[in-house]
Coordinates of N, CA and C in Angstrom, one line a residue:
X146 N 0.8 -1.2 0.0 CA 0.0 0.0 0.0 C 0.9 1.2 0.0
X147 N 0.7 2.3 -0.8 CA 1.5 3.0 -0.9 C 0.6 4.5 -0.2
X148 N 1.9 4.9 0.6 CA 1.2 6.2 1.2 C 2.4 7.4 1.1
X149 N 1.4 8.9 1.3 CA 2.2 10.1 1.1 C 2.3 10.6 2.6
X150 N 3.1 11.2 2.6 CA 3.0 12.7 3.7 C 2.2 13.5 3.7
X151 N 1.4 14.3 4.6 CA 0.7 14.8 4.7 C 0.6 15.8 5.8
X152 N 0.7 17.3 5.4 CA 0.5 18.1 6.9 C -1.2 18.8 7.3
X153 N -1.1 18.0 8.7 CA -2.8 18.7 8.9 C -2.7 19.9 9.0
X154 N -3.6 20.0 8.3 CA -4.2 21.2 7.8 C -5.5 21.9 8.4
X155 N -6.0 21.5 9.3 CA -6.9 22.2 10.1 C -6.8 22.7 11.4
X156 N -6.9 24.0 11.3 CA -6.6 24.7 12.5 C -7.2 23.9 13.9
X157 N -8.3 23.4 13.8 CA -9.2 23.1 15.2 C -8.5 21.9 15.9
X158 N -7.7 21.2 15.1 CA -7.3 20.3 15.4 C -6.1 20.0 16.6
X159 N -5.7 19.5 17.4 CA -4.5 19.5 18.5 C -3.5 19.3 17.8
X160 N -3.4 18.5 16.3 CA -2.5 18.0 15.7 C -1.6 18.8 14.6
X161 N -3.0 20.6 14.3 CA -2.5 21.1 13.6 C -1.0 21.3 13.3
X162 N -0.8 21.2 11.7 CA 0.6 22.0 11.8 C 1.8 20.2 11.7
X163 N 1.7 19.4 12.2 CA 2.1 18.1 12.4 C 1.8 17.5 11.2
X164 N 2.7 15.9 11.1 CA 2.3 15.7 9.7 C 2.0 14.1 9.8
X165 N 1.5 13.5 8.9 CA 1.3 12.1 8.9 C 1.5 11.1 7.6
X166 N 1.0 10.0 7.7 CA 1.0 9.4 6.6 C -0.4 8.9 6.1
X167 N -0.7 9.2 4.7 CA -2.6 9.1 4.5 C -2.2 8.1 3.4
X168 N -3.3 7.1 3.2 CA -2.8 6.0 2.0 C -3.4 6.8 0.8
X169 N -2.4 6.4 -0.3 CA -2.8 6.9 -1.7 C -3.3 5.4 -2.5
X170 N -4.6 5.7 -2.8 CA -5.7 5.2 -3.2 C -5.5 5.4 -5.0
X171 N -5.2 3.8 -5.7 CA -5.0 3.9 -7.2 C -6.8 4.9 -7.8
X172 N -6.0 5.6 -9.0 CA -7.2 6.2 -9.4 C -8.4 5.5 -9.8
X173 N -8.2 4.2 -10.4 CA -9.0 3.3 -10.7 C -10.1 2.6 -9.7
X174 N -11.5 2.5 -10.1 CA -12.0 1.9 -8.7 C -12.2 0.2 -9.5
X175 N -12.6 -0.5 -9.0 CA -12.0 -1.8 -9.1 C -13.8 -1.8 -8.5
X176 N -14.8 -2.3 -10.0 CA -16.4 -2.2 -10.1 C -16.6 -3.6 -9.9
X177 N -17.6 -3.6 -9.8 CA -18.9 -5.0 -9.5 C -18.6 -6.0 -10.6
X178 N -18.2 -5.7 -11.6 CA -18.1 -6.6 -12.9 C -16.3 -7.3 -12.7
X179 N -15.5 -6.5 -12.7 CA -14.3 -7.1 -12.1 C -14.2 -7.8 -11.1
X180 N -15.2 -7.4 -9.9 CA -15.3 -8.4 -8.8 C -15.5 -9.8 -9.2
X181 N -16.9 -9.4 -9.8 CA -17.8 -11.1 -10.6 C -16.7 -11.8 -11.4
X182 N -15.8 -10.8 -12.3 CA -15.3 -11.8 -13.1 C -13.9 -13.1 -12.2
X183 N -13.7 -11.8 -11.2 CA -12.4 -12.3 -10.4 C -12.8 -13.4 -9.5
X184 N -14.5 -13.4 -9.0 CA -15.6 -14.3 -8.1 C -15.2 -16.1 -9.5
X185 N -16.0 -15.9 -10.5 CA -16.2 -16.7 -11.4 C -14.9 -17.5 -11.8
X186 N -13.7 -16.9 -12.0 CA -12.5 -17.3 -12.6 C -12.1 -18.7 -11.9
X187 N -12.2 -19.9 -12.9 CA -12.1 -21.3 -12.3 C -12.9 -21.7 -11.2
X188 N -14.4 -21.3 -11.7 CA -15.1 -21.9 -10.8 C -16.7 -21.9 -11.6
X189 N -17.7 -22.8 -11.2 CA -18.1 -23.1 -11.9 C -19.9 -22.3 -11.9
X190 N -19.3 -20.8 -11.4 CA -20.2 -19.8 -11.3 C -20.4 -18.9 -12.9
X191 N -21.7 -18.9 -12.8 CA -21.8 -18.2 -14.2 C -22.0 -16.5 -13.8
X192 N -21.7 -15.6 -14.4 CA -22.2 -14.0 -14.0 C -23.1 -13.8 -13.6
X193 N -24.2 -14.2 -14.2 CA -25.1 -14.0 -13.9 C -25.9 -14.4 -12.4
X194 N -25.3 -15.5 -12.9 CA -25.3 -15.9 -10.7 C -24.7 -15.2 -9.9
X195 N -24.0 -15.1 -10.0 CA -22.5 -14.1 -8.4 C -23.9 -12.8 -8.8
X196 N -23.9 -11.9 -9.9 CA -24.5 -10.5 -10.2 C -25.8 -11.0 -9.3
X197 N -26.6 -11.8 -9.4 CA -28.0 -11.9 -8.7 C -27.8 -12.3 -7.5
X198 N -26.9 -12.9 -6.7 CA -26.1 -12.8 -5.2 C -26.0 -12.2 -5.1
X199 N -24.7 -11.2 -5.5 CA -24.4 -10.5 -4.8 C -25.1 -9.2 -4.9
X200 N -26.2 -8.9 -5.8 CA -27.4 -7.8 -5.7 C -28.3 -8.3 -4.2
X201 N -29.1 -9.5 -4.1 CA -30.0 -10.4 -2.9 C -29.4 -10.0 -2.0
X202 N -27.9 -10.2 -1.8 CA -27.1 -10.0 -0.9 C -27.1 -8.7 -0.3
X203 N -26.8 -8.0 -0.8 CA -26.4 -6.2 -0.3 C -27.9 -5.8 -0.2
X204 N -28.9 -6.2 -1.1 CA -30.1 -5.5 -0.2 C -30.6 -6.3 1.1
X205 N -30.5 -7.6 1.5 CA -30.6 -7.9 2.5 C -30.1 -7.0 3.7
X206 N -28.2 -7.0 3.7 CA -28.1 -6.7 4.9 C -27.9 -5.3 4.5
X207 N -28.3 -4.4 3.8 CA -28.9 -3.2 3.8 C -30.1 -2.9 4.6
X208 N -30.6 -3.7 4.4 CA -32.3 -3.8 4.9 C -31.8 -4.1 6.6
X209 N -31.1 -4.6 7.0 CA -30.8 -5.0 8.1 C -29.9 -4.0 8.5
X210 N -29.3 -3.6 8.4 CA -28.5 -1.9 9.2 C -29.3 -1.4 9.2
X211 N -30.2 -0.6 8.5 CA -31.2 0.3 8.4 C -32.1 -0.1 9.5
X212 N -32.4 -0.8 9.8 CA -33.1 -1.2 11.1 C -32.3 -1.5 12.2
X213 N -31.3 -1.2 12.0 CA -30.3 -0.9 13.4 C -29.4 -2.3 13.9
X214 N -29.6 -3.5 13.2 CA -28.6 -4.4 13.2 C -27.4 -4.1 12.8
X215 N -26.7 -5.2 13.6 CA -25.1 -5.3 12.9 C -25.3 -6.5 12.6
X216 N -24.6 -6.3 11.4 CA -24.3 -7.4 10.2 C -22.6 -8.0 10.1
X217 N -22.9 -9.2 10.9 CA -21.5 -10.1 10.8 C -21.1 -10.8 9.6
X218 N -20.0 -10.7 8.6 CA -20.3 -11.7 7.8 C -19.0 -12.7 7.6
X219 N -19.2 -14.0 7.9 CA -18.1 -14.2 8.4 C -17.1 -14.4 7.8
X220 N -15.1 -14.5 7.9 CA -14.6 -14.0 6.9 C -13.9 -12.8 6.4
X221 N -15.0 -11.9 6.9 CA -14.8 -10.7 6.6 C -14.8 -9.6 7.5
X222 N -16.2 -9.3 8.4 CA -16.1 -8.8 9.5 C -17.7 -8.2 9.8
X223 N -17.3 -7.0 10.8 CA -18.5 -6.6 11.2 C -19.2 -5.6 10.9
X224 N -20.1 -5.2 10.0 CA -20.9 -4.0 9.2 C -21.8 -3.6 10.2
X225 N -21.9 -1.9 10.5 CA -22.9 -1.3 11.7 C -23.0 0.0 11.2
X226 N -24.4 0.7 11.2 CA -24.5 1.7 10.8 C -24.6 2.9 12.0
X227 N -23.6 3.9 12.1 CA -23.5 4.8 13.3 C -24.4 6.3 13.2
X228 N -25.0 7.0 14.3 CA -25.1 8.1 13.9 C -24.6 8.8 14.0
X229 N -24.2 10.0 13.6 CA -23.6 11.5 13.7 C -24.4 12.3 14.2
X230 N -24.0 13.0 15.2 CA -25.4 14.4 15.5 C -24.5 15.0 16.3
X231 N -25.0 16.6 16.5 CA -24.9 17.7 17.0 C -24.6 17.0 18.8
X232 N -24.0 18.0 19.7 CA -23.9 17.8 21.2 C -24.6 18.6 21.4
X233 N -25.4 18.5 22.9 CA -26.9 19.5 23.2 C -25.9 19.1 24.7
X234 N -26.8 20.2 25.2 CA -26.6 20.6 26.5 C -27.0 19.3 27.7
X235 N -28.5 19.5 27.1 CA -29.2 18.3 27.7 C -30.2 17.4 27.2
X236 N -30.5 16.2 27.5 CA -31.7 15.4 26.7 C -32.2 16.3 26.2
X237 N -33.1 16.8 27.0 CA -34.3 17.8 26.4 C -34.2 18.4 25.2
X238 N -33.2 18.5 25.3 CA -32.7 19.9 23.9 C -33.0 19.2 22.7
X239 N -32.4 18.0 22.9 CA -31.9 17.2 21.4 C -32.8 17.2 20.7
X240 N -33.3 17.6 19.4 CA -34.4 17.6 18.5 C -33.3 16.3 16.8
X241 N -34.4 15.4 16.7 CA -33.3 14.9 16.4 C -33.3 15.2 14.6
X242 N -34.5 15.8 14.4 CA -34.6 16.8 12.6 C -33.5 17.4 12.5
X243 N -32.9 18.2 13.9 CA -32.1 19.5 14.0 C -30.6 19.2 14.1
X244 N -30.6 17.9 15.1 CA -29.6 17.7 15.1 C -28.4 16.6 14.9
X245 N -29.3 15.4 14.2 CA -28.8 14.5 13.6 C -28.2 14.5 12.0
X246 N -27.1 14.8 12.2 CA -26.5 14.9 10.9 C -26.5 14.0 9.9
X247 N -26.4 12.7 10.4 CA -26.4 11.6 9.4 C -25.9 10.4 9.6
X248 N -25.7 9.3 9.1 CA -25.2 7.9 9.4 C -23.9 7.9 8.3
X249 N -23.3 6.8 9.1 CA -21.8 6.3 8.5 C -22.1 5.1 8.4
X250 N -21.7 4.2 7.7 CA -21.0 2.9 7.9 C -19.8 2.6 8.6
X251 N -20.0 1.4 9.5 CA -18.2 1.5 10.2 C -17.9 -0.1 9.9
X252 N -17.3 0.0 9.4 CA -16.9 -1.7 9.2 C -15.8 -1.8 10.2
X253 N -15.8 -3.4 10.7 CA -15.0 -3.6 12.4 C -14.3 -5.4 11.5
X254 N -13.2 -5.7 10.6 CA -13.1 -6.6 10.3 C -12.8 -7.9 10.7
X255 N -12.9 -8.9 10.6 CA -12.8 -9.9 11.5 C -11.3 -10.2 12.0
X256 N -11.3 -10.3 13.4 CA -10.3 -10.7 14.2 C -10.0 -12.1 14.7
X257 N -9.1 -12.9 14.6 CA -8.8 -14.3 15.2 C -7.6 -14.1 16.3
X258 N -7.5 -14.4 17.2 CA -6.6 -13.8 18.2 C -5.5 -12.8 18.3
X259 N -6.7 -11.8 18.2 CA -5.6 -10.4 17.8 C -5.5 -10.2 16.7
X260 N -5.7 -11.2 15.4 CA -4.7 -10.7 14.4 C -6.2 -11.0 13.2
X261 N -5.9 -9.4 12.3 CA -7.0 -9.4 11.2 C -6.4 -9.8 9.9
X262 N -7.5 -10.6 9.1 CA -6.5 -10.9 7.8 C -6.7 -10.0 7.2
X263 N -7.6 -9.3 6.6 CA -7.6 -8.0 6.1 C -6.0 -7.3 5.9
X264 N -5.7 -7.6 6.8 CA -4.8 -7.0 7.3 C -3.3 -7.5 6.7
X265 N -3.2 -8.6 6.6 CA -1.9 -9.4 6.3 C -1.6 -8.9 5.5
X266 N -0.3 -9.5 5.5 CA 0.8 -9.2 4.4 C 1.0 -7.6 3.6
X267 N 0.2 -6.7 4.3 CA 0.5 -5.3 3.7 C 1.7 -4.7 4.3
X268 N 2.2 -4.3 3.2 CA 3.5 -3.5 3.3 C 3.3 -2.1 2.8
X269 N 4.4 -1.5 3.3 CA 4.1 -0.2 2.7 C 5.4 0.5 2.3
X270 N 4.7 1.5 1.4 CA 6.1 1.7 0.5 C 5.2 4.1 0.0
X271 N 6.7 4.6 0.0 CA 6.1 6.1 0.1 C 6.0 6.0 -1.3
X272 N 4.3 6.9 -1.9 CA 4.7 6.9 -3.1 C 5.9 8.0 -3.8
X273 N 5.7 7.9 -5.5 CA 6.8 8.5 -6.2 C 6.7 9.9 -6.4

């Protein structure tokens, strides 16, 4: 994985002024059809199958965050949808039209004693 330097850049921050390393992200995104084809390759799935999975699939546990589940999938890890909102003084205050900003996705990937595969074998190298 290749990463740049980077100086933060926002004043409000404790960190301002300091620098870090942020990953550089190929410009290419790597779509649903390269997935299927990389799914199918020596095996005896047709596109059309994986495409109608893996569509069944994502509106399922879509349907399921949205209703406030976390979605384990195993393998991979753990899908949960968070909220973002404003800080109020006190309960009372909180209106939540006003002050709920929105939801994230937070993916938590799977762990086996300590160690994520997600994770393996990444090296890192500064880009050019």
């Amino acid at each position: 994985m290749e990463y740049r330097i980077k100086k933060e850049t926002k004043p409000t921050l404790p960190t301002f002024g300091e620098y870090k390393a942020v990953a550089v992200h190929p410009t290419k995104i790597i779509s649903s059809d390269e997935i299927i084809e990389a799914v199918i390759k020596d095996r005896p799935y047709s596109g059309g199958e994986v495409i109608s999975i893996v569509t069944r699939l994502s509106e399922v546990i879509n349907n399921y965050l949205r209703l406030g589940y976390k979605v384990r999938l195993d393998e991979w890890g753990l899908l949960k949808l968070e909220i973002e909102s404003e800080k109020v003084d006190s309960p009372e205050d909180f209106n939540p039209k006003k002050h709920i900003r929105g939801t994230r996705l937070h993916f938590i990937p799977q762990s086996r004693q300590g160690t994520q595969a997600l994770y393996a074998g990444i090296t890192f190298e500064k880009d050019k």
